[in-house]
PDB file of C-alpha atoms in Angstrom:
ATOM      1  CA  MET P 255     -19.747 -11.602 -27.335  1.00 44.00           C
ATOM      2  CA  GLY P 256     -19.847  -8.211 -25.316  1.00 47.00           C
ATOM      3  CA  ARG P 257     -17.884  -7.643 -22.123  1.00 45.00           C
ATOM      4  CA  PRO P 258     -19.723  -6.659 -18.945  1.00 48.00           C
ATOM      5  CA  HIS P 259     -19.480  -3.024 -18.122  1.00 48.00           C
ATOM      6  CA  GLY P 260     -16.292  -1.943 -16.406  1.00 50.00           C
ATOM      7  CA  VAL P 261     -14.167  -4.903 -17.635  1.00 51.00           C
ATOM      8  CA  GLU P 262     -11.216  -3.765 -19.754  1.00 49.00           C
ATOM      9  CA  VAL P 263      -8.808  -5.626 -21.987  1.00 49.00           C
ATOM     10  CA  ALA P 264      -5.555  -3.981 -22.796  1.00 47.00           C
ATOM     11  CA  LYS P 265      -3.596  -5.222 -25.722  1.00 44.00           C
ATOM     12  CA  THR P 266      -0.043  -3.925 -26.124  1.00 42.00           C
ATOM     13  CA  ARG P 267       3.272  -4.844 -27.296  1.00 39.00           C
ATOM     14  CA  THR P 268       6.567  -4.159 -25.703  1.00 38.00           C
ATOM     15  CA  ARG P 269       9.093  -1.802 -27.554  1.00 38.00           C
ATOM     16  CA  GLY P 270      12.232  -3.114 -28.903  1.00 39.00           C
ATOM     17  CA  PRO P 271      15.710  -2.392 -27.210  1.00 39.00           C
ATOM     18  CA  GLY P 272      16.148   1.225 -26.292  1.00 38.00           C
ATOM     19  CA  ARG P 273      15.566   3.602 -23.540  1.00 38.00           C
ATOM     20  CA  THR P 274      12.279   3.953 -21.654  1.00 36.00           C
ATOM     21  CA  TYR P 275      11.207   6.809 -19.483  1.00 39.00           C
ATOM     22  CA  SER P 276       9.427   6.774 -16.277  1.00 40.00           C
ATOM     23  CA  ARG P 277       9.210   9.549 -13.730  1.00 43.00           C
ATOM     24  CA  VAL P 278       9.242   8.974  -9.941  1.00 44.00           C
ATOM     25  CA  VAL P 279       6.091  10.216  -8.402  1.00 44.00           C
ATOM     26  CA  PRO P 280       6.304  11.434  -4.778  1.00 48.00           C
ATOM     27  CA  GLY P 281       4.111   9.907  -2.233  1.00 51.00           C
ATOM     28  CA  VAL P 282       2.433   6.575  -2.321  1.00 56.00           C
ATOM     29  CA  SER P 283      -0.361   5.925  -4.922  1.00 76.00           C
ATOM     30  CA  GLY P 284      -1.575   2.602  -3.434  1.00 91.00           C
ATOM     31  CA  ARG P 285      -0.444  -0.896  -2.471  1.00 96.00           C
ATOM     32  CA  VAL P 286      -0.154  -3.483  -5.112  1.00 97.00           C
ATOM     33  CA  LEU P 287       0.081  -7.191  -4.789  1.00 97.00           C
ATOM     34  CA  VAL P 288       1.965  -8.540  -7.759  1.00 97.00           C
ATOM     35  CA  VAL P 289       1.555 -12.456  -8.300  1.00 97.00           C
ATOM     36  CA  ASP P 290       3.507 -14.178 -10.966  1.00 96.00           C
ATOM     37  CA  ASP P 291       5.602 -17.260 -10.842  1.00 95.00           C
ATOM     38  CA  ASN P 292       8.223 -15.770 -13.101  1.00 95.00           C
ATOM     39  CA  LYS P 293      10.752 -13.788 -11.237  1.00 95.00           C
ATOM     40  CA  VAL P 294      11.750 -11.507 -14.122  1.00 95.00           C
ATOM     41  CA  ILE P 295       8.122 -10.511 -14.791  1.00 95.00           C
ATOM     42  CA  ARG P 296       7.354  -9.947 -11.148  1.00 95.00           C
ATOM     43  CA  GLN P 297      10.343  -7.762 -11.024  1.00 96.00           C
ATOM     44  CA  LEU P 298       9.514  -5.811 -14.257  1.00 95.00           C
ATOM     45  CA  ILE P 299       5.994  -5.082 -12.774  1.00 97.00           C
ATOM     46  CA  LYS P 300       7.288  -4.214  -9.367  1.00 97.00           C
ATOM     47  CA  VAL P 301       9.868  -1.743 -10.691  1.00 96.00           C
ATOM     48  CA  ASN P 302       7.465  -0.073 -13.099  1.00 96.00           C
ATOM     49  CA  LEU P 303       4.761   0.417 -10.430  1.00 97.00           C
ATOM     50  CA  GLU P 304       7.396   1.581  -7.820  1.00 96.00           C
ATOM     51  CA  LEU P 305       8.608   4.250 -10.263  1.00 95.00           C
ATOM     52  CA  GLU P 306       4.993   5.521 -10.409  1.00 93.00           C
ATOM     53  CA  GLY P 307       4.670   5.783  -6.602  1.00 94.00           C
ATOM     54  CA  PHE P 308       2.934   2.390  -5.684  1.00 96.00           C
ATOM     55  CA  GLU P 309       4.002   0.301  -2.772  1.00 96.00           C
ATOM     56  CA  VAL P 310       4.480  -3.197  -4.144  1.00 97.00           C
ATOM     57  CA  VAL P 311       4.563  -6.574  -2.462  1.00 97.00           C
ATOM     58  CA  THR P 312       5.097  -9.730  -4.490  1.00 97.00           C
ATOM     59  CA  ALA P 313       3.962 -13.356  -4.277  1.00 96.00           C
ATOM     60  CA  ASN P 314       5.216 -16.357  -6.376  1.00 96.00           C
ATOM     61  CA  ASP P 315       1.782 -18.071  -7.039  1.00 96.00           C
ATOM     62  CA  GLY P 316      -1.879 -17.932  -6.178  1.00 95.00           C
ATOM     63  CA  ALA P 317      -1.379 -19.995  -2.958  1.00 96.00           C
ATOM     64  CA  GLU P 318       1.169 -17.307  -1.689  1.00 96.00           C
ATOM     65  CA  CYS P 319      -1.154 -14.586  -2.657  1.00 97.00           C
ATOM     66  CA  LEU P 320      -3.837 -16.030  -0.440  1.00 96.00           C
ATOM     67  CA  ASP P 321      -1.301 -16.417   2.451  1.00 95.00           C
ATOM     68  CA  VAL P 322      -0.247 -12.840   2.397  1.00 96.00           C
ATOM     69  CA  VAL P 323      -3.291 -10.912   1.084  1.00 97.00           C
ATOM     70  CA  HIS P 324      -4.830 -10.239   4.536  1.00 94.00           C
ATOM     71  CA  ARG P 325      -1.452  -9.021   6.144  1.00 95.00           C
ATOM     72  CA  VAL P 326      -0.640  -6.927   2.992  1.00 94.00           C
ATOM     73  CA  ARG P 327      -4.256  -5.509   2.337  1.00 95.00           C
ATOM     74  CA  PRO P 328      -3.649  -4.431  -1.210  1.00 96.00           C
ATOM     75  CA  ASP P 329      -5.517  -1.792  -3.101  1.00 96.00           C
ATOM     76  CA  VAL P 330      -5.024  -3.725  -6.334  1.00 97.00           C
ATOM     77  CA  ILE P 331      -3.873  -7.331  -7.247  1.00 97.00           C
ATOM     78  CA  THR P 332      -2.155  -8.287 -10.406  1.00 97.00           C
ATOM     79  CA  LEU P 333      -2.256 -11.977 -11.255  1.00 96.00           C
ATOM     80  CA  ASP P 334      -0.749 -14.277 -13.794  1.00 95.00           C
ATOM     81  CA  VAL P 335      -2.928 -17.154 -14.933  1.00 93.00           C
ATOM     82  CA  VAL P 336      -0.633 -20.139 -15.323  1.00 92.00           C
ATOM     83  CA  MET P 337       1.170 -20.690 -12.044  1.00 94.00           C
ATOM     84  CA  PRO P 338       2.103 -23.703  -9.810  1.00 92.00           C
ATOM     85  CA  ARG P 339       0.094 -24.880  -6.777  1.00 93.00           C
ATOM     86  CA  LEU P 340      -2.922 -22.433  -7.374  1.00 94.00           C
ATOM     87  CA  ASP P 341      -3.430 -20.623 -10.684  1.00 93.00           C
ATOM     88  CA  GLY P 342      -4.752 -17.146 -11.189  1.00 93.00           C
ATOM     89  CA  PHE P 343      -8.371 -18.048 -11.694  1.00 93.00           C
ATOM     90  CA  GLY P 344      -8.315 -20.359  -8.704  1.00 93.00           C
ATOM     91  CA  ALA P 345      -6.798 -17.420  -6.535  1.00 96.00           C
ATOM     92  CA  VAL P 346      -9.586 -15.056  -7.841  1.00 96.00           C
ATOM     93  CA  ALA P 347     -12.278 -17.425  -6.946  1.00 95.00           C
ATOM     94  CA  GLN P 348     -11.107 -17.618  -3.459  1.00 96.00           C
ATOM     95  CA  LEU P 349     -10.424 -13.873  -3.138  1.00 97.00           C
ATOM     96  CA  ARG P 350     -14.010 -13.195  -4.352  1.00 96.00           C
ATOM     97  CA  ALA P 351     -15.427 -15.936  -1.886  1.00 96.00           C
ATOM     98  CA  ASP P 352     -13.857 -14.184   1.080  1.00 96.00           C
ATOM     99  CA  PRO P 353     -15.811 -11.108   2.345  1.00 96.00           C
ATOM    100  CA  ARG P 354     -12.426  -9.372   3.337  1.00 95.00           C
ATOM    101  CA  THR P 355     -11.077  -9.582  -0.250  1.00 96.00           C
ATOM    102  CA  ARG P 356     -14.268  -9.667  -2.288  1.00 94.00           C
ATOM    103  CA  ASP P 357     -13.949  -6.140  -3.510  1.00 94.00           C
ATOM    104  CA  VAL P 358     -10.193  -5.804  -4.109  1.00 96.00           C
ATOM    105  CA  PRO P 359      -9.689  -5.031  -7.740  1.00 96.00           C
ATOM    106  CA  VAL P 360      -7.938  -7.761  -9.735  1.00 96.00           C
ATOM    107  CA  ALA P 361      -6.126  -7.490 -12.985  1.00 96.00           C
ATOM    108  CA  ILE P 362      -4.908 -10.542 -14.922  1.00 94.00           C
ATOM    109  CA  VAL P 363      -1.537 -10.041 -16.601  1.00 94.00           C
ATOM    110  CA  SER P 364      -1.305 -12.971 -18.968  1.00 92.00           C
ATOM    111  CA  ALA P 365      -1.508 -13.957 -22.604  1.00 86.00           C
ATOM    112  CA  CYS P 366      -5.108 -13.018 -22.419  1.00 82.00           C
ATOM    113  CA  SER P 367      -6.548 -15.600 -24.974  1.00 85.00           C
ATOM    114  CA  GLN P 368     -10.241 -15.224 -25.530  1.00 88.00           C
ATOM    115  CA  GLN P 369     -10.770 -18.423 -23.218  1.00 88.00           C
ATOM    116  CA  GLU P 370      -8.738 -16.686 -20.416  1.00 86.00           C
ATOM    117  CA  VAL P 371     -10.745 -13.532 -20.689  1.00 90.00           C
ATOM    118  CA  GLU P 372     -14.058 -15.290 -20.624  1.00 91.00           C
ATOM    119  CA  ALA P 373     -12.896 -17.346 -17.632  1.00 89.00           C
ATOM    120  CA  GLY P 374     -11.628 -14.265 -15.862  1.00 90.00           C
ATOM    121  CA  ILE P 375     -14.804 -12.453 -16.505  1.00 91.00           C
ATOM    122  CA  ALA P 376     -16.734 -15.359 -14.976  1.00 91.00           C
ATOM    123  CA  ALA P 377     -14.393 -15.467 -11.935  1.00 90.00           C
ATOM    124  CA  GLY P 378     -14.910 -11.599 -11.371  1.00 92.00           C
ATOM    125  CA  VAL P 379     -11.669 -10.166 -12.782  1.00 95.00           C
ATOM    126  CA  ASP P 380     -11.631  -6.334 -13.189  1.00 95.00           C
ATOM    127  CA  ALA P 381      -9.254  -5.853 -16.005  1.00 95.00           C
ATOM    128  CA  PHE P 382      -6.799  -7.804 -18.292  1.00 94.00           C
ATOM    129  CA  LEU P 383      -3.399  -6.906 -19.648  1.00 94.00           C
ATOM    130  CA  ALA P 384      -1.951  -8.886 -22.316  1.00 92.00           C
ATOM    131  CA  LYS P 385       1.796 -10.065 -22.105  1.00 90.00           C
ATOM    132  CA  PRO P 386       4.040  -8.657 -23.406  1.00 90.00           C
ATOM    133  CA  PHE P 387       2.714  -5.360 -22.151  1.00 91.00           C
ATOM    134  CA  GLU P 388       3.813  -1.705 -22.267  1.00 93.00           C
ATOM    135  CA  PRO P 389       4.851  -0.394 -18.825  1.00 94.00           C
ATOM    136  CA  THR P 390       2.736   2.638 -19.331  1.00 94.00           C
ATOM    137  CA  GLU P 391      -0.403   0.475 -19.968  1.00 95.00           C
ATOM    138  CA  LEU P 392       0.353  -1.424 -16.754  1.00 96.00           C
ATOM    139  CA  VAL P 393       0.554   1.670 -14.752  1.00 96.00           C
ATOM    140  CA  ARG P 394      -2.618   3.038 -16.369  1.00 95.00           C
ATOM    141  CA  VAL P 395      -4.613  -0.033 -15.523  1.00 96.00           C
ATOM    142  CA  VAL P 396      -3.471  -0.271 -12.042  1.00 96.00           C
ATOM    143  CA  ARG P 397      -3.944   3.390 -11.346  1.00 95.00           C
ATOM    144  CA  ARG P 398      -7.560   3.183 -12.725  1.00 94.00           C
ATOM    145  CA  LEU P 399      -8.303   0.175 -10.505  1.00 95.00           C
ATOM    146  CA  ALA P 400      -6.734   1.888  -7.416  1.00 93.00           C
ATOM    147  CA  GLU P 401      -8.719   5.021  -8.069  1.00 89.00           C
ATOM    148  CA  ARG P 402     -11.931   2.991  -8.505  1.00 82.00           C
ATOM    149  CA  LYS P 403     -11.393   1.290  -5.097  1.00 73.00           C
ATOM    150  CA  ASP P 404     -10.714   4.482  -3.452  1.00 69.00           C
ATOM    151  CA  GLN P 405     -13.894   5.870  -4.782  1.00 70.00           C
ATOM    152  CA  ARG P 406     -15.875   2.809  -3.727  1.00 69.00           C
ATOM    153  CA  ASP P 407     -14.258   3.045  -0.154  1.00 68.00           C
ATOM    154  CA  GLY P 408     -15.026   6.679   0.091  1.00 64.00           C
ATOM    155  CA  ARG P 409     -11.325   7.516   0.444  1.00 53.00           C
ATOM    156  CA  LYS P 410     -11.108  10.123  -2.304  1.00 46.00           C
ATOM    157  CA  GLY P 411      -7.930  12.074  -1.643  1.00 45.00           C
ATOM    158  CA  ALA P 412      -6.599   9.851   1.022  1.00 42.00           C
ATOM    159  CA  PRO P 413      -3.422   7.918   0.310  1.00 41.00           C
ATOM    160  CA  ALA P 414      -4.423   4.417  -0.843  1.00 41.00           C
ATOM    161  CA  GLY P 415      -3.304   1.516   1.265  1.00 39.00           C
ATOM    162  CA  ARG P 416      -3.426   3.439   4.482  1.00 35.00           C
ATOM    163  CA  GLY P 417      -5.959   3.588   7.397  1.00 34.00           C
ATOM    164  CA  HIS P 418      -7.073  -0.120   7.098  1.00 35.00           C
ATOM    165  CA  GLY P 419      -6.578  -0.733  10.710  1.00 33.00           C
TER     166      GLY P 419
END
């Protein structure tokens, strides 16, 4: 079964113990809402995105995501699938049903089984990143989604996450 145009599935494996390198990028690249019930995973995603110049806000599950999304106005949302209260697919369905969040790019960061990918595509997910993931792949996927949103919003060259009112 083929994937719809524009949907990406990234399969990566984390490195073993050792140093990793990331550079701090001046300025803000965009605002990302990171949603995961695992505090360690949330922090890992947050740190890697902040090192690349993103502003990051976190939520513990899909219900909290829906509580903060209108206040935060993210340029990209990363979502785990299996979470308490409201899972990732339930959150995506509600985000897509709301005209204010319908066009916010969503990346699923999960095990990314074939079933999850199919359910995510049906729900309107824009990208998938398999756990465990390479931090550089996470940054690449989020940056691509933020750039796509900027182009759609006609804000090329403007700092993402600004000027929303």
